[in-house]
Amino acid sequence: MDQHVSRRSVLAGAAAGLAVPAAVTVGAAPLAAAPVAATMAEGVTRRITLYAEALPGGLFGYGLAPGQATIPGPILEMYEGDILEIDLVNNTDQRLSIHPHGVDYSVDSDGSPLNNSFNNPGQTRRYVWRTREMSPAIGRRYLPGSAGYWHYHDHAMGTDHGTGGVAKGLYGALIVRRRGDILPDKQFTVVFNDGTINNKVAPNTPMFEAKAGQRVEFICIGHGGLPHTFHLHAHRWVDNRTGYLESPADPSHVIDNKNLDPGSSFGFQVLAGEGVGPGAWMYHCHVQFHSDGGMVGIFLVRNPDGSMPAGAQASIDRFRGHTHPTASHNHG
Amino acid sequence: MDQHVSRRSVLAGAAAGLAVPAAVTVGAAPLAAAPVAATMAEGVTRRITLYAEALPGGLFGYGLAPGQATIPGPILEMYEGDILEIDLVNNTDQRLSIHPHGVDYSVDSDGSPLNNSFNNPGQTRRYVWRTREMSPAIGRRYLPGSAGYWHYHDHAMGTDHGTGGVAKGLYGALIVRRRGDILPDKQFTVVFNDGTINNKVAPNTPMFEAKAGQRVEFICIGHGGLPHTFHLHAHRWVDNRTGYLESPADPSHVIDNKNLDPGSSFGFQVLAGEGVGPGAWMYHCHVQFHSDGGMVGIFLVRNPDGSMPAGAQASIDRFRGHTHPTASHNHG
Amino acid sequence: MDQHVSRRSVLAGAAAGLAVPAAVTVGAAPLAAAPVAATMAEGVTRRITLYAEALPGGLFGYGLAPGQATIPGPILEMYEGDILEIDLVNNTDQRLSIHPHGVDYSVDSDGSPLNNSFNNPGQTRRYVWRTREMSPAIGRRYLPGSAGYWHYHDHAMGTDHGTGGVAKGLYGALIVRRRGDILPDKQFTVVFNDGTINNKVAPNTPMFEAKAGQRVEFICIGHGGLPHTFHLHAHRWVDNRTGYLESPADPSHVIDNKNLDPGSSFGFQVLAGEGVGPGAWMYHCHVQFHSDGGMVGIFLVRNPDGSMPAGAQASIDRFRGHTHPTASHNHG
């Protein structure tokens, strides 16, 4: 159920700025149906089927095929200009929906009970997400395009705001890229959801793995009812749209700790272990009683050849014995 | 008491960069005393009288005339370089003041009991707010000017920090514009104040209305003791000073969800329904139990001719029946 | 124990862009061992010894000499390219460490029990922090350098996340400057740590003092388990890396209130009293019950000749009588 995605080879060339159609990825390998990069100049329309299903422990997830639901759901990707049509199949016995952040949609794709936009149990419903490039406004300014590290989530289970669905795992990352954005080698979705990461607590939180030097993309999403801050050890990023300095004059903050509060999301790329070497690096909520309560995981940077760095296995073993000195966390 | 402001016709020409004097607006129409745009090159000094008054339900508000107090108070606007002199009349039986964010003021206009700057019951006191343009610093850098989406609030009722006054409605938006900033067609003030929006909970929260394509300005302010995140459905903005991309190279995040914690404020403009169409769009706190508790309202985007979009009345009717599945919210 | 640093005369010339070696400052005067500026073009390696010690009231602090521990610890400064080697002496009877934000370090300098990187009671251990300049990435983007307003803290006392050490005072500011950054006349470290500022509550919080017109640098750090917002009266800054507009086209927000949540940090410079005059200006957490509970202090802007401004002593006297209307704050 992890999100250890390693699919970028199928998109070779895209980093050089070629147009790439909407991509859908999940799991540890490229999705069979994922598109190979092409040199199309226009946005594309893609249709996928997403299945909402019950998972063990009272949880729920979205998946790209029956029986393949995960928490978080698959990473959905688009380029500015693309359209994504989602046929959401509700294989549960509860009302639910899918509501995206960042993209364009009509009221019937809002995913909200307010607009009567949800799936009853057993129902299939189509949601359409559209994207755009930046466009000129008056005064030499520009209306923003859709590019961003966004997310999607249920907006109908439990309450009219999907509080039940979000608490139980119905969420995932949505990336809209601008032409020319740098593509990563690996991607990790990190969801701070009440006192959990991806609805798990240490030592069962995801261990994200990369080889030293790989370009790794984190997509961080906040959910639930509590404030959080995301901290990654030994790596830092620019607090702007891409996580890179867009020029030497880019005035943005460089950070390694950022608020990750309900409904917010951000993303960035790092070269795994760059300047610090391989090792078992922590990522965690920096709210002290949240990290103590289990909101912590390991970003394992392996040696360039994929072997385990010296000392890393001992660190992992210590982590596996992680205890919770406080009981104040909240299993969402 | 709503802040459905539609006054921009009196400021025609300002969007092209002409200097405009300090403006004061409130309610659904231009304030009688509001200035008509002129082509002055320098900042202006304006004097207004503001009345602090008790309102039903133990609340308080600021207003531009006796008996006209609102929650939030009137939107106060200045251009960089302007001075605003406020004669605050305290028509209540409690100590109170007005404290601004972002602008320049001397200690006697601080609005704090610390500096003996407040109104006793029945007292009138003058507060002076000054603004500035950016100015060169050393190293080819610049000291910032005053432009921003700011706010004002009581700093003396209940406690030395105005906790009582803020909780009961003594707050409002303050905008300082830079010459050349784009002016909106309509303005809405959204204050997340403990578990309320503008001291109301759904379904009594404000319904903001605009015609599709109108340029709408949101000014969002956080107050009280709780963390919040502001989310607007189907619209997004740039997380910078203006909400627009300042150039194609502007590195800022594009967002639709942002922390709105006590004392913070931000603003942005959107074209109502652009790319998504008319409809009843939600705005809400994304902290799940806050939205469930009533921190949600409707941004009604009407058809371009002002008529009700298909389905919108049904959405509004559903909203009017909004129930609160949790009781954990806090009526400030 | 205050951090009223006035040392910049020893770094004359640096503001013009000359390279300056790693500096370490603490207290009200230049540290005897602090380096005098030189015109070196390359980063330097510096070694310091830091002492972790018990303080009265069950607190702990870092200091640059035995018996000189403070809360917060000394401000540590580097230029991009510098290396700082810290010999941490643990003069306490508890396990502890030092963990930095923003800089580069190997796993053995992580400061975390996960990586077996900490000091047992009585133990001395070397931690090495490295920094870098920005470097080209693909796509005309840049990997960020290390420059930033960072911080350091214990990561081993009490829990594997240093919750005990952080709560009791083991934290301080770490600044990494880019060549050409503007240097301040004075520096103040403000740590919002649960319900305290620098582990103190009003009226015992630090009173920061400067003469009108002095260039004052605030380094603000969040710790503990609660969300906070930092507000400074009558001064504002740019929400970017330096706090200054980096050009007239810099799109960044100008703010006077900012989230200061656990693990986050930011810094900025202001000219004391510029445009507003001398006086006793408040800085405080804007979460209402936190400021009421004592998370408030005074930024005393003296007259240019150093004398007390009219009325300021009365304000200070009122502050000294500060009472806490609520008991909900948390003495970390």
Short mmCIF file of N, CA, C and O in Angstrom, two decimals, chain B residues 2 12 38 50 58 139 161 180 196 205 218 234 259 308 310 320 327-328:
data_model
loop_
_atom_site.label_atom_id
_atom_site.label_comp_id
_atom_site.label_asym_id
_atom_site.label_seq_id
_atom_site.Cartn_x
_atom_site.Cartn_y
_atom_site.Cartn_z
N ASP B 2 -23.91 42.81 6.00
CA ASP B 2 -22.93 42.13 5.16
C ASP B 2 -21.97 43.11 4.51
O ASP B 2 -22.15 44.31 4.53
N ALA B 12 -13.22 54.69 -11.16
CA ALA B 12 -12.84 54.40 -12.54
C ALA B 12 -11.54 55.11 -12.88
O ALA B 12 -11.32 56.26 -12.53
N ALA B 38 -9.45 61.05 -8.27
CA ALA B 38 -8.87 62.25 -8.85
C ALA B 38 -7.46 61.88 -9.31
O ALA B 38 -6.95 60.81 -9.01
N LEU B 50 -15.36 57.03 13.27
CA LEU B 50 -15.76 55.64 13.40
C LEU B 50 -16.47 55.51 14.76
O LEU B 50 -16.02 56.08 15.75
N GLY B 58 -24.98 40.68 22.63
CA GLY B 58 -23.73 40.90 23.35
C GLY B 58 -22.56 41.20 22.45
O GLY B 58 -21.41 41.19 22.91
N GLY B 139 22.59 47.81 -0.32
CA GLY B 139 22.73 46.51 -0.97
C GLY B 139 21.71 46.26 -2.06
O GLY B 139 21.35 45.11 -2.32
N HIS B 161 -5.12 42.85 25.61
CA HIS B 161 -4.94 42.48 24.20
C HIS B 161 -6.25 42.52 23.42
O HIS B 161 -6.31 42.07 22.29
N GLY B 180 -1.18 51.49 -9.13
CA GLY B 180 -1.18 50.52 -10.21
C GLY B 180 -1.81 49.19 -9.85
O GLY B 180 -2.00 48.34 -10.72
N THR B 196 -16.22 30.67 14.30
CA THR B 196 -17.21 31.39 13.50
C THR B 196 -16.60 32.03 12.26
O THR B 196 -15.37 32.15 12.16
N THR B 205 -23.95 32.23 8.10
CA THR B 205 -22.74 32.89 7.60
C THR B 205 -23.06 33.67 6.33
O THR B 205 -24.04 33.39 5.64
N PHE B 218 -11.36 39.05 -2.10
CA PHE B 218 -11.55 38.51 -0.76
C PHE B 218 -10.47 39.07 0.16
O PHE B 218 -9.29 39.06 -0.19
N ALA B 234 -13.16 25.83 -6.28
CA ALA B 234 -13.20 26.11 -7.72
C ALA B 234 -12.50 27.41 -8.12
O ALA B 234 -12.63 27.85 -9.26
N ASN B 259 -3.38 28.92 5.58
CA ASN B 259 -3.52 29.17 7.01
C ASN B 259 -4.11 30.55 7.26
O ASN B 259 -3.71 31.53 6.63
N MET B 308 -30.28 33.55 -11.33
CA MET B 308 -29.81 32.43 -10.53
C MET B 308 -29.42 31.27 -11.44
O MET B 308 -30.18 30.88 -12.31
N ALA B 310 -28.75 27.47 -12.79
CA ALA B 310 -29.51 26.23 -12.61
C ALA B 310 -28.97 25.45 -11.42
O ALA B 310 -27.76 25.25 -11.28
N ARG B 320 -29.22 25.92 3.82
CA ARG B 320 -30.05 26.51 4.88
C ARG B 320 -30.44 25.46 5.90
O ARG B 320 -30.70 25.77 7.06
N ALA B 327 -20.31 19.35 18.09
CA ALA B 327 -20.62 20.52 18.92
C ALA B 327 -19.34 21.17 19.42
O ALA B 327 -19.35 21.93 20.36
N SER B 328 -18.24 20.86 18.75
CA SER B 328 -16.94 21.30 19.28
C SER B 328 -16.57 22.70 18.85
O SER B 328 -15.52 23.20 19.22
#
